Each structure stands twice: as C-alpha cells, then as structure tokens.
Tab-separated table of C-alpha atoms in Angstrom:
chain	number	residue	atom	x	y	z
O	1	UNK	CA	88.566	186.005	121.724
O	2	UNK	CA	92.351	185.679	121.788
O	3	UNK	CA	94.002	185.367	118.403
O	4	UNK	CA	96.224	182.484	119.602
O	5	UNK	CA	93.976	179.631	120.799
O	6	UNK	CA	96.948	177.498	121.848
O	7	UNK	CA	97.640	180.117	124.522
O	8	UNK	CA	94.746	178.547	126.436
O	9	UNK	CA	94.887	174.826	125.940
O	10	UNK	CA	97.599	173.711	123.551
O	11	UNK	CA	100.784	174.966	125.136
O	12	UNK	CA	103.735	172.767	124.057
O	13	UNK	CA	105.015	172.332	127.603
O	14	UNK	CA	103.105	171.919	130.893
O	15	UNK	CA	105.205	174.548	132.618
O	16	UNK	CA	103.982	177.110	130.143
O	17	UNK	CA	100.295	176.306	130.579
O	18	UNK	CA	98.703	179.478	131.859
O	19	UNK	CA	95.670	177.896	133.508
O	20	UNK	CA	92.035	178.432	132.585
O	21	UNK	CA	90.638	181.916	132.296
O	22	UNK	CA	88.163	182.922	134.989
O	23	UNK	CA	84.919	180.967	134.378
O	24	UNK	CA	82.743	184.050	134.305
O	25	UNK	CA	84.629	187.056	132.921
O	26	UNK	CA	83.224	189.189	130.158
O	27	UNK	CA	84.698	192.687	130.474
O	28	UNK	CA	87.649	194.143	128.598
O	29	UNK	CA	88.179	194.574	124.891
O	30	UNK	CA	89.064	192.419	121.907
O	31	UNK	CA	92.065	194.637	121.209
O	32	UNK	CA	93.385	194.179	124.736
O	33	UNK	CA	92.821	190.436	124.430
O	34	UNK	CA	94.917	190.281	121.262
O	35	UNK	CA	97.705	192.251	122.946
O	36	UNK	CA	97.644	189.889	125.936
O	37	UNK	CA	97.785	186.832	123.668
O	38	UNK	CA	100.669	188.255	121.655
O	39	UNK	CA	102.587	189.079	124.823
O	40	UNK	CA	102.100	185.530	126.076
O	41	UNK	CA	103.406	184.008	122.837
O	42	UNK	CA	106.381	186.361	122.923
O	43	UNK	CA	107.253	185.091	126.375
O	44	UNK	CA	107.169	181.513	125.100
O	45	UNK	CA	109.440	182.327	122.174
O	46	UNK	CA	112.004	183.904	124.520
O	47	UNK	CA	112.222	180.586	126.428
O	48	UNK	CA	110.899	182.075	129.661
O	49	UNK	CA	107.760	180.861	131.451
O	50	UNK	CA	104.789	183.057	130.708
O	51	UNK	CA	103.217	184.910	133.610
O	52	UNK	CA	99.570	184.928	132.670
O	53	UNK	CA	96.839	186.464	134.745
O	54	UNK	CA	93.664	184.797	135.918
O	55	UNK	CA	91.867	188.014	135.304
O	56	UNK	CA	92.100	187.887	131.518
O	57	UNK	CA	90.472	190.301	129.136
O	58	UNK	CA	87.300	189.467	127.265
O	59	UNK	CA	84.752	191.237	125.155
O	60	UNK	CA	81.910	192.858	127.059
O	61	UNK	CA	78.674	191.042	126.349
O	62	UNK	CA	75.346	192.749	125.743
O	63	UNK	CA	71.717	191.744	125.565
O	64	UNK	CA	72.014	190.997	121.845
O	65	UNK	CA	75.627	189.813	121.585
O	66	UNK	CA	75.830	186.882	121.512
O	67	UNK	CA	72.188	186.373	120.388
O	68	UNK	CA	71.455	183.737	123.062
O	69	UNK	CA	71.995	186.336	125.775
O	70	UNK	CA	68.427	187.582	125.513
O	71	UNK	CA	67.244	184.095	126.501
O	72	UNK	CA	69.828	183.909	129.271
O	73	UNK	CA	68.627	187.197	130.715
O	74	UNK	CA	65.057	185.853	130.530
O	75	UNK	CA	66.223	182.708	132.298
O	76	UNK	CA	67.851	184.817	135.043
O	77	UNK	CA	64.593	186.748	135.432
O	78	UNK	CA	62.590	183.511	135.764
O	79	UNK	CA	64.957	182.229	138.454
O	80	UNK	CA	64.859	185.539	140.275
O	81	UNK	CA	61.062	185.543	140.058
O	82	UNK	CA	61.042	182.113	141.706
O	83	UNK	CA	63.479	183.272	144.380
O	84	UNK	CA	61.281	186.256	145.193
O	85	UNK	CA	58.183	184.066	145.326
O	86	UNK	CA	59.957	181.813	147.801
O	87	UNK	CA	61.374	184.561	150.034
O	88	UNK	CA	58.213	186.657	150.339
O	89	UNK	CA	55.715	183.873	151.070
O	90	UNK	CA	56.787	183.023	154.655
O	91	UNK	CA	55.578	186.409	155.885
O	92	UNK	CA	52.011	185.442	154.986
O	93	UNK	CA	52.411	181.745	155.867
O	94	UNK	CA	54.154	181.985	159.264
O	95	UNK	CA	50.920	182.528	161.286
O	96	UNK	CA	49.454	179.391	159.719
O	97	UNK	CA	52.663	177.373	160.166
O	98	UNK	CA	52.684	178.336	163.852
O	99	UNK	CA	49.094	177.200	164.213
O	100	UNK	CA	49.575	173.961	162.262
O	101	UNK	CA	52.690	172.852	164.131
O	102	UNK	CA	51.783	174.571	167.434
O	103	UNK	CA	55.081	176.413	167.647
O	104	UNK	CA	56.086	179.985	168.510
O	105	UNK	CA	57.998	182.789	166.837
O	106	UNK	CA	61.406	181.505	167.914
O	107	UNK	CA	60.951	177.961	166.596
O	108	UNK	CA	59.394	178.912	163.268
O	109	UNK	CA	62.322	181.298	162.692
O	110	UNK	CA	64.592	178.252	162.277
O	111	UNK	CA	63.584	178.128	158.606
O	112	UNK	CA	65.513	181.372	158.133
O	113	UNK	CA	68.582	179.919	159.861
O	114	UNK	CA	68.858	176.763	157.747
O	115	UNK	CA	68.143	178.786	154.625
O	116	UNK	CA	71.175	180.911	155.499
O	117	UNK	CA	73.326	177.831	156.095
O	118	UNK	CA	72.527	176.788	152.545
O	119	UNK	CA	73.688	180.169	151.226
O	120	UNK	CA	76.895	180.026	153.248
O	121	UNK	CA	77.664	176.537	151.937
O	122	UNK	CA	77.149	177.730	148.364
O	123	UNK	CA	79.934	180.302	148.705
O	124	UNK	CA	82.512	177.493	148.880
O	125	UNK	CA	81.284	175.375	145.969
O	126	UNK	CA	79.896	177.756	143.322
O	127	UNK	CA	83.238	178.557	141.705
O	128	UNK	CA	84.233	174.870	141.738
O	129	UNK	CA	80.975	173.821	140.067
O	130	UNK	CA	81.248	176.347	137.255
O	131	UNK	CA	84.921	175.640	136.541
O	132	UNK	CA	84.367	171.873	136.587
O	133	UNK	CA	80.982	171.444	134.914
O	134	UNK	CA	80.162	174.743	133.226
O	135	UNK	CA	77.428	177.253	133.847
O	136	UNK	CA	74.500	175.310	132.398
O	137	UNK	CA	75.073	172.100	134.370
O	138	UNK	CA	75.790	174.092	137.531
O	139	UNK	CA	72.456	175.865	137.203
O	140	UNK	CA	70.673	172.567	136.567
O	141	UNK	CA	72.293	171.107	139.693
O	142	UNK	CA	71.140	174.121	141.709
O	143	UNK	CA	67.598	173.810	140.385
O	144	UNK	CA	67.573	170.092	141.244
O	145	UNK	CA	68.347	170.982	144.867
O	146	UNK	CA	65.499	173.483	144.913
O	147	UNK	CA	63.100	170.943	143.409
O	148	UNK	CA	64.018	168.411	146.099
O	149	UNK	CA	63.349	170.990	148.793
O	150	UNK	CA	59.926	171.875	147.416
O	151	UNK	CA	58.880	168.235	147.055
O	152	UNK	CA	59.633	167.775	150.757
O	153	UNK	CA	57.719	170.885	151.867
O	154	UNK	CA	54.660	170.138	149.707
O	155	UNK	CA	54.219	166.831	151.543
O	156	UNK	CA	53.761	168.772	154.845
O	157	UNK	CA	56.226	166.662	156.845
O	158	UNK	CA	57.077	167.196	160.537
O	159	UNK	CA	58.547	170.636	161.159
O	160	UNK	CA	62.186	169.451	161.600
O	161	UNK	CA	62.036	168.022	158.076
O	162	UNK	CA	60.693	171.349	156.786
O	163	UNK	CA	63.712	173.024	158.372
O	164	UNK	CA	66.035	170.663	156.470
O	165	UNK	CA	64.147	171.361	153.244
O	166	UNK	CA	64.844	175.071	153.629
O	167	UNK	CA	68.552	174.215	153.783
O	168	UNK	CA	68.290	172.675	150.306
O	169	UNK	CA	66.313	175.670	149.068
O	170	UNK	CA	68.950	178.066	150.356
O	171	UNK	CA	71.840	176.121	148.819
O	172	UNK	CA	70.225	175.870	145.389
O	173	UNK	CA	68.998	179.452	145.246
O	174	UNK	CA	72.353	180.797	146.416
O	175	UNK	CA	74.126	179.171	143.476
O	176	UNK	CA	71.639	180.620	140.991
O	177	UNK	CA	71.838	184.043	142.641
O	178	UNK	CA	75.646	184.198	142.500
O	179	UNK	CA	75.809	183.052	138.877
O	180	UNK	CA	73.060	185.411	137.748
O	181	UNK	CA	74.500	188.376	139.634
O	182	UNK	CA	77.935	187.972	138.042
O	183	UNK	CA	76.455	187.370	134.590
O	184	UNK	CA	74.202	190.456	134.655
O	185	UNK	CA	76.757	192.683	136.388
O	186	UNK	CA	79.310	192.105	133.616
O	187	UNK	CA	77.011	193.057	130.747
O	188	UNK	CA	76.762	196.506	129.203
O	189	UNK	CA	74.369	198.744	131.177
O	190	UNK	CA	74.963	196.457	134.132
O	191	UNK	CA	72.813	198.398	136.597
O	192	UNK	CA	69.863	198.201	134.220
O	193	UNK	CA	70.439	194.482	133.644
O	194	UNK	CA	70.645	193.872	137.383
O	195	UNK	CA	67.515	195.974	137.775
O	196	UNK	CA	65.697	193.615	135.402
O	197	UNK	CA	66.853	190.545	137.315
O	198	UNK	CA	66.125	191.899	140.761
O	199	UNK	CA	62.955	193.566	139.520
O	200	UNK	CA	61.774	190.087	138.548
O	201	UNK	CA	62.646	189.024	142.090
O	202	UNK	CA	60.408	191.836	143.282
O	203	UNK	CA	57.539	190.675	141.054
O	204	UNK	CA	57.810	187.234	142.602
O	205	UNK	CA	57.888	188.836	146.023
O	206	UNK	CA	54.735	190.786	145.158
O	207	UNK	CA	52.570	187.972	143.825
O	208	UNK	CA	53.854	185.406	146.360
O	209	UNK	CA	52.095	186.858	149.427
O	210	UNK	CA	48.953	187.549	147.397
O	211	UNK	CA	48.690	183.931	146.267
O	212	UNK	CA	49.708	182.566	149.666
O	213	UNK	CA	47.233	184.728	151.576
O	214	UNK	CA	44.426	183.923	149.133
O	215	UNK	CA	45.050	180.176	149.381
O	216	UNK	CA	45.358	179.872	153.167
O	217	UNK	CA	42.422	182.234	153.807
O	218	UNK	CA	40.255	179.805	151.800
O	219	UNK	CA	41.257	176.839	153.957
O	220	UNK	CA	44.001	175.389	151.736
O	221	UNK	CA	46.922	173.894	153.662
O	222	UNK	CA	49.836	176.353	153.722
O	223	UNK	CA	52.287	173.880	152.185
O	224	UNK	CA	50.238	173.549	148.977
O	225	UNK	CA	51.347	177.035	148.007
O	226	UNK	CA	54.753	175.574	147.198
O	227	UNK	CA	53.245	173.536	144.363
O	228	UNK	CA	53.260	176.790	142.398
O	229	UNK	CA	56.900	177.390	143.225
O	230	UNK	CA	57.680	173.776	142.293
O	231	UNK	CA	56.204	174.261	138.813
O	232	UNK	CA	58.261	177.414	138.221
O	233	UNK	CA	61.498	175.689	139.183
O	234	UNK	CA	60.773	172.772	136.846
O	235	UNK	CA	60.620	175.287	133.984
O	236	UNK	CA	63.866	176.888	135.193
O	237	UNK	CA	65.570	173.479	135.359
O	238	UNK	CA	64.873	172.711	131.692
O	239	UNK	CA	65.559	176.298	130.609
O	240	UNK	CA	69.017	176.224	132.274
O	241	UNK	CA	70.276	173.401	130.097
O	242	UNK	CA	68.901	174.910	126.896
O	243	UNK	CA	69.909	178.552	127.373
O	244	UNK	CA	73.529	177.854	128.285
O	245	UNK	CA	74.415	175.155	125.786
O	246	UNK	CA	77.693	176.199	124.177
O	247	UNK	CA	78.028	179.141	126.565
O	248	UNK	CA	81.667	178.474	127.429
O	249	UNK	CA	82.732	178.513	123.770
O	250	UNK	CA	80.887	181.776	123.130
O	251	UNK	CA	82.429	183.386	126.211
O	252	UNK	CA	85.921	182.257	125.251
O	253	UNK	CA	86.009	179.803	128.144
O	254	UNK	CA	87.162	176.223	127.551
O	255	UNK	CA	86.366	173.494	130.040
O	256	UNK	CA	89.410	171.375	130.846
O	257	UNK	CA	89.810	167.670	131.160
O	258	UNK	CA	91.062	166.167	134.420
O	259	UNK	CA	94.594	165.910	132.980
O	260	UNK	CA	94.565	169.567	131.910
O	261	UNK	CA	93.385	170.647	135.348
O	262	UNK	CA	96.265	168.733	136.943
O	263	UNK	CA	98.731	170.339	134.549
O	264	UNK	CA	97.219	173.757	135.250
O	265	UNK	CA	97.529	173.323	139.000
O	266	UNK	CA	101.163	172.190	138.660
O	267	UNK	CA	101.956	175.101	136.374
O	268	UNK	CA	100.334	177.490	138.843
O	269	UNK	CA	102.615	176.209	141.579
O	270	UNK	CA	105.735	176.470	139.393
O	271	UNK	CA	104.981	179.987	138.147
O	272	UNK	CA	103.654	181.307	141.439
O	273	UNK	CA	100.057	181.734	140.220
O	274	UNK	CA	97.423	181.686	142.973
O	275	UNK	CA	95.331	178.535	143.341
O	276	UNK	CA	91.713	178.240	144.430
O	277	UNK	CA	92.550	178.448	148.122
O	278	UNK	CA	94.809	181.450	147.613
O	279	UNK	CA	92.127	183.198	145.570
O	280	UNK	CA	89.596	182.522	148.317
O	281	UNK	CA	91.924	184.009	150.928
O	282	UNK	CA	92.596	186.969	148.663
O	283	UNK	CA	88.868	187.530	148.234
O	284	UNK	CA	88.233	187.355	151.985
O	285	UNK	CA	90.988	189.918	152.645
O	286	UNK	CA	89.663	192.338	150.043
O	287	UNK	CA	88.118	195.494	151.523
O	288	UNK	CA	85.243	195.495	149.046
O	289	UNK	CA	84.398	191.874	149.874
O	290	UNK	CA	84.324	192.524	153.622
O	291	UNK	CA	82.354	195.755	153.630
O	292	UNK	CA	80.181	194.536	150.760
O	293	UNK	CA	79.315	191.382	152.696
O	294	UNK	CA	78.396	193.386	155.802
O	295	UNK	CA	76.377	195.816	153.674
O	296	UNK	CA	74.347	193.040	152.019
O	297	UNK	CA	74.065	191.253	155.386
O	298	UNK	CA	72.357	194.340	156.808
O	299	UNK	CA	70.311	195.020	153.657
O	300	UNK	CA	68.871	191.559	153.296
O	301	UNK	CA	68.429	191.275	157.049
O	302	UNK	CA	66.208	194.363	157.000
O	303	UNK	CA	64.387	193.269	153.843
O	304	UNK	CA	63.519	189.771	155.084
O	305	UNK	CA	62.716	191.003	158.599
O	306	UNK	CA	60.183	193.500	157.252
O	307	UNK	CA	58.699	190.937	154.881
O	308	UNK	CA	58.522	188.241	157.545
O	309	UNK	CA	57.362	190.148	160.620
O	310	UNK	CA	55.462	193.275	159.583
O	311	UNK	CA	52.244	191.232	159.286
O	312	UNK	CA	52.581	189.958	162.847
O	313	UNK	CA	53.248	193.546	163.979
O	314	UNK	CA	50.105	194.830	162.278
O	315	UNK	CA	48.027	192.008	163.782
O	316	UNK	CA	49.344	192.480	167.328
O	317	UNK	CA	49.704	196.294	167.511
O	318	UNK	CA	47.273	197.629	164.918
O	319	UNK	CA	44.465	195.079	165.301
O	320	UNK	CA	44.720	193.967	161.672
O	321	UNK	CA	42.773	191.014	160.238
O	322	UNK	CA	45.179	188.225	159.152
O	323	UNK	CA	43.068	187.590	156.041
O	324	UNK	CA	43.581	191.195	154.913
O	325	UNK	CA	46.867	192.525	156.305
O	326	UNK	CA	48.655	189.619	154.629
O	327	UNK	CA	48.464	191.688	151.468
O	328	UNK	CA	50.623	194.421	153.034
O	329	UNK	CA	53.651	192.248	152.317
O	330	UNK	CA	52.600	192.257	148.659
O	331	UNK	CA	52.630	196.056	148.778
O	332	UNK	CA	56.146	195.997	150.196
O	333	UNK	CA	57.414	193.735	147.431
O	334	UNK	CA	55.431	195.690	144.863
O	335	UNK	CA	57.343	198.785	145.952
O	336	UNK	CA	60.622	196.887	145.623
O	337	UNK	CA	59.647	195.806	142.111
O	338	UNK	CA	58.742	199.303	140.936
O	339	UNK	CA	61.920	200.662	142.485
O	340	UNK	CA	64.124	198.160	140.733
O	341	UNK	CA	62.535	198.676	137.340
O	342	UNK	CA	62.419	202.484	137.520
O	343	UNK	CA	64.862	203.915	140.051
O	344	UNK	CA	67.661	201.605	138.862
O	345	UNK	CA	67.699	203.580	135.609
O	346	UNK	CA	67.902	206.851	137.541
O	347	UNK	CA	70.755	205.487	139.647
O	348	UNK	CA	72.642	204.439	136.519
O	349	UNK	CA	72.428	207.991	135.166
O	350	UNK	CA	73.166	209.878	138.388
O	351	UNK	CA	75.749	207.496	139.817
O	352	UNK	CA	75.031	204.533	142.061
O	353	UNK	CA	77.372	205.506	144.898
O	354	UNK	CA	75.690	208.791	145.838
O	355	UNK	CA	72.174	207.609	144.988
O	356	UNK	CA	72.284	204.773	147.515
O	357	UNK	CA	72.985	207.195	150.384
O	358	UNK	CA	69.650	208.911	149.746
O	359	UNK	CA	67.783	205.616	149.398
O	360	UNK	CA	68.998	204.384	152.786
O	361	UNK	CA	68.171	207.698	154.518
O	362	UNK	CA	64.647	207.621	153.062
O	363	UNK	CA	64.204	204.014	154.164
O	364	UNK	CA	65.041	204.964	157.745
O	365	UNK	CA	62.438	207.742	157.672
O	366	UNK	CA	59.616	205.511	156.421
O	367	UNK	CA	60.550	202.736	158.844
O	368	UNK	CA	59.977	205.263	161.635
O	369	UNK	CA	56.580	206.134	160.141
O	370	UNK	CA	55.501	202.478	160.196
O	371	UNK	CA	56.580	202.300	163.828
O	372	UNK	CA	54.991	205.540	165.041
O	373	UNK	CA	51.818	206.004	162.950
O	374	UNK	CA	48.978	204.053	164.672
O	375	UNK	CA	46.925	203.407	161.539
O	376	UNK	CA	46.809	200.223	159.446
O	377	UNK	CA	46.239	202.013	156.130
O	378	UNK	CA	48.942	204.584	156.828
O	379	UNK	CA	51.354	201.847	157.814
O	380	UNK	CA	50.529	199.865	154.677
O	381	UNK	CA	51.327	202.893	152.479
O	382	UNK	CA	54.558	203.570	154.391
O	383	UNK	CA	55.630	199.920	153.981
O	384	UNK	CA	55.042	200.150	150.217
O	385	UNK	CA	57.131	203.331	149.932
O	386	UNK	CA	59.806	201.694	152.079
O	387	UNK	CA	59.943	198.869	149.541
O	388	UNK	CA	60.176	201.408	146.705
O	389	UNK	CA	63.275	202.954	148.282
O	390	UNK	CA	64.930	199.651	149.169
O	391	UNK	CA	64.321	198.140	145.731
O	392	UNK	CA	67.240	199.664	143.762
O	393	UNK	CA	69.773	199.206	146.576
O	394	UNK	CA	70.663	195.596	145.735
O	395	UNK	CA	71.224	195.990	141.958
O	396	UNK	CA	73.115	199.251	142.532
O	397	UNK	CA	75.371	197.677	145.140
O	398	UNK	CA	75.967	194.553	143.028
O	399	UNK	CA	77.081	196.741	140.132
O	400	UNK	CA	79.412	198.763	142.372
O	401	UNK	CA	80.935	195.661	143.997
O	402	UNK	CA	81.615	194.059	140.626
O	403	UNK	CA	83.396	197.178	139.401
O	404	UNK	CA	85.535	197.384	142.537
O	405	UNK	CA	86.572	193.715	142.686
O	406	UNK	CA	89.552	192.283	140.762
O	407	UNK	CA	88.296	189.908	138.099
O	408	UNK	CA	90.223	186.872	139.298
O	409	UNK	CA	88.384	186.884	142.657
O	410	UNK	CA	85.077	188.212	141.372
O	411	UNK	CA	83.078	184.970	141.436
O	412	UNK	CA	84.418	183.934	144.839
O	413	UNK	CA	83.834	187.382	146.332
O	414	UNK	CA	80.317	187.775	144.916
O	415	UNK	CA	79.395	184.296	146.186
O	416	UNK	CA	80.691	185.231	149.633
O	417	UNK	CA	78.767	188.516	149.581
O	418	UNK	CA	75.592	186.682	148.527
O	419	UNK	CA	76.024	184.147	151.318
O	420	UNK	CA	76.522	186.970	153.804
O	421	UNK	CA	73.283	188.497	152.549
O	422	UNK	CA	71.390	185.313	153.207
O	423	UNK	CA	73.001	185.097	156.630
O	424	UNK	CA	71.581	188.520	157.340
O	425	UNK	CA	68.285	187.346	155.895
O	426	UNK	CA	68.332	184.597	158.519
O	427	UNK	CA	70.006	186.087	161.580
O	428	UNK	CA	68.040	189.360	161.581
O	429	UNK	CA	64.541	187.799	161.311
O	430	UNK	CA	65.565	185.002	163.684
O	431	UNK	CA	66.773	187.565	166.227
O	432	UNK	CA	63.592	189.546	165.680
O	433	UNK	CA	61.565	186.402	166.346
O	434	UNK	CA	63.455	185.700	169.577
O	435	UNK	CA	62.970	189.283	170.788
O	436	UNK	CA	59.341	189.305	169.660
O	437	UNK	CA	58.728	186.196	171.727
O	438	UNK	CA	60.063	188.046	174.785
O	439	UNK	CA	58.864	191.658	174.405
O	440	UNK	CA	56.687	191.951	171.284
O	441	UNK	CA	56.928	192.329	167.517
O	442	UNK	CA	57.485	196.107	167.732
O	443	UNK	CA	61.205	195.253	167.977
O	444	UNK	CA	61.125	194.846	164.197
O	445	UNK	CA	61.532	198.598	163.781
O	446	UNK	CA	64.572	199.344	165.979
O	447	UNK	CA	66.260	196.255	164.529
O	448	UNK	CA	65.732	197.495	160.958
O	449	UNK	CA	66.794	201.066	161.737
O	450	UNK	CA	69.994	199.728	163.270
O	451	UNK	CA	70.627	197.698	160.110
O	452	UNK	CA	70.127	200.806	157.963
O	453	UNK	CA	72.779	202.606	160.022
O	454	UNK	CA	75.182	199.704	159.384
O	455	UNK	CA	74.458	199.982	155.660
O	456	UNK	CA	75.331	203.693	155.601
O	457	UNK	CA	78.614	203.036	157.405
O	458	UNK	CA	79.626	200.204	155.061
O	459	UNK	CA	78.718	202.196	151.960
O	460	UNK	CA	80.873	205.071	153.169
O	461	UNK	CA	83.778	202.689	153.927
O	462	UNK	CA	83.927	201.205	150.408
O	463	UNK	CA	86.901	202.156	148.211
O	464	UNK	CA	86.505	205.005	145.768
O	465	UNK	CA	84.612	203.869	142.687
O	466	UNK	CA	86.606	203.803	139.462
O	467	UNK	CA	84.909	204.864	136.261
O	468	UNK	CA	83.919	201.843	134.202
O	469	UNK	CA	84.886	201.592	130.562
O	470	UNK	CA	82.489	199.593	128.434
C-alpha cells in the first residue's frame, strides 16, 4: 500500500488529484508502490501537476494473504460451479424443451442467442459497477439478476419468456465471470488459481447433465431442474456480500464519493489522463484484446456446441437412447473438470503458450473420431477425452491474456473477451441448430473443427509472452 495515503484521496488541489487506482489491480511490489508514491509527492512539491498512471502498482495477493482470500476463492469456485451447472444442462434438456413447446432446433437455439446478448451487455457495465459500488455489491447485483432469471424459468412460462430469462442469466453470469477471472488471474500461481475456478465450472458441467437427465427421464418437468440452480445462486448471493466486505481497503482501493469522482474526471481532462471511454477504445484497439476475443469466441463456441448438440447427434446418427446418451454430456464435462484440475498444473510448469497448441491439435483429432467412429461407446469415450484436452485451454488463455494486457485496460479487456466468448457460445450452437434443421446434426463436427482452426490461428497471432514476475 502506498506510503502516502493523501496521494489517492486527499490531494490539496483538484488539479493534482490523480484519479482512483484501477478497481481490480493486485500485481506489482510494495517497493515499487512506495517509489511511485514518493515520485508523485515530489511532483506536487515542485509545483507541477502530477502525471499518475491508472495502472498503479500493488502487492500481489495470494491464497493466504490477505486471509479472506481463501473464502473469496471458494466463493469464485461456487459461482463457477453454478455457471457450469447452468451451461451444461441444456444439452440434456433441449429434446424435452422441443417436445414440451413443440418447437424445432432453430427456435430452441434462441436461448443461446439471448444468453450471449446478456454477456455482451455486461462488457459495458462491469467496470462501472465495480468502480462505483465495489466488488461485493457488484457480485450481489449480478447474483440478483441470475436469481430473477431462474425464478422465471422454474415457473415454465411460454417459450418467449424463457428466452428473456436467459438474457438475465447471461448478464448476471457474465459479470461474475469477468470479476472472478481478473481476481484469480492476478493472484500468485494464477494458472493454478484459474484452474481451480474453471475446474469448479467443469464439476458443475459434469453433475448438471446427470441430474437433468435423471430428473426428466423420471417424468419431472424439465424446468424443475433449475430449482437446484436457484438454491446454489441464493448461497452465492449471500456469500458475495460476506466474502468481500472490506475488500477495497485490503486491496488498497478506495471508493470515491460523487464529488471525488467529478474532481477525478476533471483532473483527468486537465492532465490528459484517459477517461472510461478512452480506456474502452484503447482496450478494443489492443491486439491481445482482439485476438483473445476471437480465440475465446471460437473456444466457447466449440465447447457449447459439443455440449448442446452431441446428444442429438448420437440419437439421430448412432441410434442412442435419450435416457442413456444424455450422460455422454456429463462425460464431456467430467473430462473438462479433470483437465482443468490436473493439466493446468502441467501447463503452468511447461509454459501455457506452447502447451495450448498441443491441446488444440489433440482436440481436433478426437473431434474427428467422434464424427467418423460409428459406435456409441467409442464416441462417448472420444467425447470425454475431447473434454479432457479442452479443459485447461480457458484457464491457460485467461492467464496469458492477463499477462499481456496493460493493467489500466485489464478489466475492460477481460470483460470484452468474456462477452465475445459467450457470443461464440451462442452463435456457434445457434448456427449448428440452423444447419442441423436443414441437413442434420452431423454438421456439429465440421463446425467445431473449423473453430479449432480459428483458435490455432489466434493463438499464433498473439504478442510474444513476457515473463511474469511475482
């Protein structure tokens, strides 16, 4: 924490007010922070306006420092578990939704589209929420949106209302995803921390289809599955407020009053510091943001397409029983979970950049096996291995993106990348549904292979990774 607190909020003249530090920045060193503070005070004493940076320098946080971080990591894992539960269930529930509402592949795919719209909307408000209200209240707001969405779905309303509910789910989950990604990616052993968070997502993705398939195969209305998800998000809502109380003070971040924000904005204009809009434009012009967004767009598009449509493929082309092949999705998410908990550690040791190339190449090979091997059991095994290889890709890429992005645009850029991922998680399965309606669900495989090719290109196009100092 800087040795001169007035550098942040008690500057004697508005023109010298440096503006708030980035809401979610934890990397750097205490020594560097003291040097930055001393330099700022020296500028004041020489009667020249200080030229502070929004990037700032802060102490790297770990699982045990501050002590509340272990509960915050647990909270992130609970939210990610709920997100995985939500994202994996539609694959098992879609056949029953189609039957209940008497709709086809193309119409039911609209739930993916509105879910993506929610993620895109979150990219423009996440940074504002955290800077205005703090992390805890922002997370509680996000969870409230998710709770509203689940209450609507549980009531089994007309399908257009279900589509709107998925918009709320996407918006709320996108905010939690962006905040958790940035938090975990800026801790020591970031790839391992992200592996824990996204591994929890994989656990939710594994048990979700199992519970959904078991419930609907016993005659329970498909929408009642979301009562389970509703209960989990109620826990997350309460946990958010408790785990992040006093977080801003611990992180060296001070929330400003309305007057201070006005002064900060005026000072930014006078000293040439970038405002929110300028930071957004800077983030959107950054090479890492653009290629990272396209990479995650393709990754999540492939992931959600496989999860959502592989069951329909096995039913239509392999003669699978809906009551049994629904568990194949659980195998896919089980593979993702194991991959994130185990291979993420290997990637951290060997280097994430090179490791991801091999993971994508292996994913392409096993996608071909699912397409070409005419056997339900063989396909089920190949889908599980495919999940194993895809699992570490997201935490590895999140760690790499965070290390490549300037700190002052980190939150904005990560939110944009997350929203692009959800767009891929909507557009790819929606496109697959449209094509499946016309020619058959086998189109899942060429669509996914094409997305894997896009991932390889984007990964190659990223800037050279700088070694991280922790």
